[in-house]
mmCIF file of C-alpha atoms in Angstrom:
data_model
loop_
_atom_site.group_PDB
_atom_site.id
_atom_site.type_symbol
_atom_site.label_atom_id
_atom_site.label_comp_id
_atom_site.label_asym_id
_atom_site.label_seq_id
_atom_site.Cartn_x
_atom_site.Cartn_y
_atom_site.Cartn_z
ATOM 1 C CA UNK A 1 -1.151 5.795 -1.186
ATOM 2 C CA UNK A 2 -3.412 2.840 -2.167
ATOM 3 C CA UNK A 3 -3.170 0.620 -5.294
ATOM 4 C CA UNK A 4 -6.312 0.618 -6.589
ATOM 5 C CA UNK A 5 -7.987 -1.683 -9.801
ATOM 6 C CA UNK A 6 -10.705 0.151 -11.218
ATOM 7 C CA UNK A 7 -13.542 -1.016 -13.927
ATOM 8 C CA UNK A 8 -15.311 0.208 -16.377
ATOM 9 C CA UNK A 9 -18.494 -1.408 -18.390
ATOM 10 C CA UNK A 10 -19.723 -0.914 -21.529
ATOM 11 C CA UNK A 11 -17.021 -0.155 -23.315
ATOM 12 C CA UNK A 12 -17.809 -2.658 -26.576
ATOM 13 C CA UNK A 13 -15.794 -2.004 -29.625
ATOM 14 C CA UNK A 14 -13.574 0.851 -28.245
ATOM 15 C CA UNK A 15 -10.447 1.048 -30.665
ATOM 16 C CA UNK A 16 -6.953 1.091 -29.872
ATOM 17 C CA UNK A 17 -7.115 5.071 -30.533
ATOM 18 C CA UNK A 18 -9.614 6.013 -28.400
ATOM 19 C CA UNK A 19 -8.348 3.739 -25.695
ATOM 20 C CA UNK A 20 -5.210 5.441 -25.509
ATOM 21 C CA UNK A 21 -6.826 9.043 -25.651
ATOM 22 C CA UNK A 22 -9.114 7.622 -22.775
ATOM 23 C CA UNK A 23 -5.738 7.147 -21.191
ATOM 24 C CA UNK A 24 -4.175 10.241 -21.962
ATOM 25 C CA UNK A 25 -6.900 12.445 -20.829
ATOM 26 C CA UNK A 26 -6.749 11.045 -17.548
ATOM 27 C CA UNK A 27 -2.826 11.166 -17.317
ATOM 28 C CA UNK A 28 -3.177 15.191 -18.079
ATOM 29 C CA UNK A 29 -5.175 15.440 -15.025
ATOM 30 C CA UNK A 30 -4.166 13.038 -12.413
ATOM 31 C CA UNK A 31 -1.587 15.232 -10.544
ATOM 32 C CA UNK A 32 -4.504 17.523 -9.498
ATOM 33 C CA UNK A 33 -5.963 14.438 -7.155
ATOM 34 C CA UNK A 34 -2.642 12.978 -6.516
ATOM 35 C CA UNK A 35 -3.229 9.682 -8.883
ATOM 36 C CA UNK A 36 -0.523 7.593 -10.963
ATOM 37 C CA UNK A 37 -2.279 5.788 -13.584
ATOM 38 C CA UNK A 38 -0.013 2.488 -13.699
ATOM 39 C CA UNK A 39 -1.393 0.336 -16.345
ATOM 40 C CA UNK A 40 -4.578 -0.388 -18.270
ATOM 41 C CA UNK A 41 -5.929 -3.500 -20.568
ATOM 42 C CA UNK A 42 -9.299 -3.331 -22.756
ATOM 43 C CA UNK A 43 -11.504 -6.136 -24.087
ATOM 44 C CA UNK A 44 -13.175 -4.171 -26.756
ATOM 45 C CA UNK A 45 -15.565 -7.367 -26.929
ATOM 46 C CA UNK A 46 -17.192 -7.261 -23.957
ATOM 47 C CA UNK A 47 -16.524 -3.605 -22.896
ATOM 48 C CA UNK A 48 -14.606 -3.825 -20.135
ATOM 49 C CA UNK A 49 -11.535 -1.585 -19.223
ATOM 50 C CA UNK A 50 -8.928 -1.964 -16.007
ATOM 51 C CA UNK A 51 -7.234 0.373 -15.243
ATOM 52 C CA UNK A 52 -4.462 0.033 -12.124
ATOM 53 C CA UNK A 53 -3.791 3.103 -10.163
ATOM 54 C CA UNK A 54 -2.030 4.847 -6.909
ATOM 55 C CA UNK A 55 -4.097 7.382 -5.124
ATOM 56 C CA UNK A 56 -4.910 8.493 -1.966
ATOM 57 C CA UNK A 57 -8.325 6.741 -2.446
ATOM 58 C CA UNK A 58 -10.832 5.477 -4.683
ATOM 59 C CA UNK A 59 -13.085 9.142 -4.760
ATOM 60 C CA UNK A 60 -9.977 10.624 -6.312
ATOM 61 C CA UNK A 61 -9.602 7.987 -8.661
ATOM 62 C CA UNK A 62 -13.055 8.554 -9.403
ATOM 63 C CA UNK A 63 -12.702 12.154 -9.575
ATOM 64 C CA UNK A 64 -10.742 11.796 -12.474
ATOM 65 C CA UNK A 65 -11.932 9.487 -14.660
ATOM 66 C CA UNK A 66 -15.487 11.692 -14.433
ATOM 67 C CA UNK A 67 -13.544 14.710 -14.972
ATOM 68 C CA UNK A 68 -12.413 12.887 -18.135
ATOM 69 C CA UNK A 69 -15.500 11.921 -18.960
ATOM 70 C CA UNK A 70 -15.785 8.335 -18.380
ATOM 71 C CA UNK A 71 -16.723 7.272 -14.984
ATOM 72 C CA UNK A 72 -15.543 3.984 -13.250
ATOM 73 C CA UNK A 73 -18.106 1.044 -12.817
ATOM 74 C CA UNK A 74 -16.413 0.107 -9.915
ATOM 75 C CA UNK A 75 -13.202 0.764 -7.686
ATOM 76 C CA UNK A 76 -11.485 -1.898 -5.713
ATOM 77 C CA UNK A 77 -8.556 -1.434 -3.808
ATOM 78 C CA UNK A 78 -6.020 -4.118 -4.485
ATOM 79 C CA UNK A 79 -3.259 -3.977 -1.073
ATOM 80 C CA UNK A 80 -2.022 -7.584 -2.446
ATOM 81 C CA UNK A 81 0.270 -7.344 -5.580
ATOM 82 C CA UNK A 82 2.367 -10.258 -6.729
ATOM 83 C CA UNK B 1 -0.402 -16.220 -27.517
ATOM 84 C CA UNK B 2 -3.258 -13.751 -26.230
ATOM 85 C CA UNK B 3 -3.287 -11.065 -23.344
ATOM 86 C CA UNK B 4 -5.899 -12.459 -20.335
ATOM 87 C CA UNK B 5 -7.053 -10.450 -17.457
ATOM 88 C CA UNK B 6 -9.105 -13.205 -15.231
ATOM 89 C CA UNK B 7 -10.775 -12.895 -11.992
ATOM 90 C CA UNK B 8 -12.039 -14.969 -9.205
ATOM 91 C CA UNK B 9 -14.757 -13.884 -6.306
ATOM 92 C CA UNK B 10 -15.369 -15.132 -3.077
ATOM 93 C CA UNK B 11 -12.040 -14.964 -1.974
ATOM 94 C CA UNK B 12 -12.303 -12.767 0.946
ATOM 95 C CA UNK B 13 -10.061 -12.777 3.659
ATOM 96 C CA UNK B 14 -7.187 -13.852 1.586
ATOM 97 C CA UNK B 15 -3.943 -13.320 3.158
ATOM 98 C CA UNK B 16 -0.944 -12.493 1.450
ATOM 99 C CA UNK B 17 0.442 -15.999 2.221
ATOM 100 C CA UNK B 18 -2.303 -17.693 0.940
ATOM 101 C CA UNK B 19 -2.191 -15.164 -1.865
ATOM 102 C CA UNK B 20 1.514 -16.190 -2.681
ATOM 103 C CA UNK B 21 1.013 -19.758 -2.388
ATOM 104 C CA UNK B 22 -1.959 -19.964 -4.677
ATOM 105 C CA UNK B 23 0.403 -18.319 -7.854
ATOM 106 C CA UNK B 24 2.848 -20.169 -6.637
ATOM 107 C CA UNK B 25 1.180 -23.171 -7.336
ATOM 108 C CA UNK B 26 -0.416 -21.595 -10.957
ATOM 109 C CA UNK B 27 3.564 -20.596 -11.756
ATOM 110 C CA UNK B 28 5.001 -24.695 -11.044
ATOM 111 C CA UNK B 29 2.142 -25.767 -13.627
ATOM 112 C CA UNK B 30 1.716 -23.187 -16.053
ATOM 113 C CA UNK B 31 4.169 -24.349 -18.404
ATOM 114 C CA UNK B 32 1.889 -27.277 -19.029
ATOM 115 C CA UNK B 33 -0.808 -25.408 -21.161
ATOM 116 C CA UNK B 34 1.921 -23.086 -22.164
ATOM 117 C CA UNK B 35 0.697 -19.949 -19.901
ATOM 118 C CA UNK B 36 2.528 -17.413 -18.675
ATOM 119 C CA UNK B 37 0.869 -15.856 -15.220
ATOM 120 C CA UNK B 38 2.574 -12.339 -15.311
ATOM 121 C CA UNK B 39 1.133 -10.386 -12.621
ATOM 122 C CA UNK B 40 -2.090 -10.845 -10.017
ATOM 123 C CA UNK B 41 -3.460 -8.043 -7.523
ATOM 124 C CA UNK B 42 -6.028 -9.042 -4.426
ATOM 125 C CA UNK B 43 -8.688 -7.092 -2.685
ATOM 126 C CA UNK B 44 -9.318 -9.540 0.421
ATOM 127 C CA UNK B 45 -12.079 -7.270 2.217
ATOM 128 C CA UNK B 46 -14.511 -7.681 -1.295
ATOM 129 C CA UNK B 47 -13.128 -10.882 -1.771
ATOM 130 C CA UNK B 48 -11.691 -10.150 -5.545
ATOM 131 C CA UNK B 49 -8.700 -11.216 -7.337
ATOM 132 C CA UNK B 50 -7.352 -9.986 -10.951
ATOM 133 C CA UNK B 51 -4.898 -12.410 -12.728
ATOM 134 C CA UNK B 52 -2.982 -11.047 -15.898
ATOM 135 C CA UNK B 53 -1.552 -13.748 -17.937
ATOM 136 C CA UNK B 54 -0.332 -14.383 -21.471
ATOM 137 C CA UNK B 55 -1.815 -18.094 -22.923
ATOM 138 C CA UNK B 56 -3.093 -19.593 -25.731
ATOM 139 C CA UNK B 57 -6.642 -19.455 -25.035
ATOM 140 C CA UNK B 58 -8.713 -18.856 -22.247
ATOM 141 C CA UNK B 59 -9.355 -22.700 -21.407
ATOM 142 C CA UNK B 60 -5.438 -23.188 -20.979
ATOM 143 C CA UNK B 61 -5.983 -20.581 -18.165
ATOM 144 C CA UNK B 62 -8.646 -22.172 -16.807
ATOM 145 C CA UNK B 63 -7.437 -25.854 -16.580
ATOM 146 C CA UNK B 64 -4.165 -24.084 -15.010
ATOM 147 C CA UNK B 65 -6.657 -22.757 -12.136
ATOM 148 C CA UNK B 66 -8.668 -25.665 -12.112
ATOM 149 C CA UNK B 67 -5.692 -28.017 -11.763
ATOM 150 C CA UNK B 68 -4.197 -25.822 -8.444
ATOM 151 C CA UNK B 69 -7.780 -25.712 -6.761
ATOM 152 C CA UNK B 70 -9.357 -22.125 -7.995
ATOM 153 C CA UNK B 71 -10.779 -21.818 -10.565
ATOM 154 C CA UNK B 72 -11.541 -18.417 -11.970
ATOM 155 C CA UNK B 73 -14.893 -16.830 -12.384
ATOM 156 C CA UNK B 74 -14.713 -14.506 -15.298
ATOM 157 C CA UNK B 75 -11.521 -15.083 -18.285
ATOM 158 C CA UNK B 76 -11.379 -12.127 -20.350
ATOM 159 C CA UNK B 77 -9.271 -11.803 -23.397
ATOM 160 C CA UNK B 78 -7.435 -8.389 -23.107
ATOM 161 C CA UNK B 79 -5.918 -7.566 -26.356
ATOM 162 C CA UNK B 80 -5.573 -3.610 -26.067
ATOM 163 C CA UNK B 81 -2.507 -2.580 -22.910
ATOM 164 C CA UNK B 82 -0.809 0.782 -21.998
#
């Protein structure tokens, strides 16, 4: 398993709510790729999302989030944690 | 205080010595501007790092960086977590 930071653009003015069903729809679905959504922050602002995962790799990450409906901008695997 | 997700590029090849040492040296001056660094993840082959911090604005983080010899590329305010 890889930990894995993942980003998504355009997200401006996404609510509280819909950030959290965001969340939720991927957490219903993760198992099927072998992800663990671990946390995930949101600058409604500016539109950007992070969301910090444990997969097998970044195309299952990815598979997710489409199947949810809200593909990642980009995927970077993060092996240093502090 | 505010939720901050900042990042710095061009950091490739980081090890996770260097890694430590540079939050190290954000942690023994961070009280200063009254930031909190809370957690920080690196991706040395792209070169990326994400610091997640709690402050009172994004300048304290900054100065914080500045002062310990990196100072970050993008500060974003991250007010929505799960």
């Amino acid at each position: 398993m890889t930990r894995f930071m993942d980003v998504h653009h355009n997200m401006m003015g996404i609510t509280d709510e819909q950030f959290r069903e965001a969340h939720e729809a991927d957490l219903a679905i993760q198992g099927d790729e072998g992800v663990s959504f671990v946390q995930a922050w949101a600058d409604p602002d500016e539109g950007l999302i992070y969301c910090l995962s444990e997969a097998p790799s970044a195309e299952a990450v990815q598979r997710i989030h489409q199947r949810s409906g809200h593909p990642a901008d980009e995927i970077h695997p993060v092996p240093l944690a502090l």
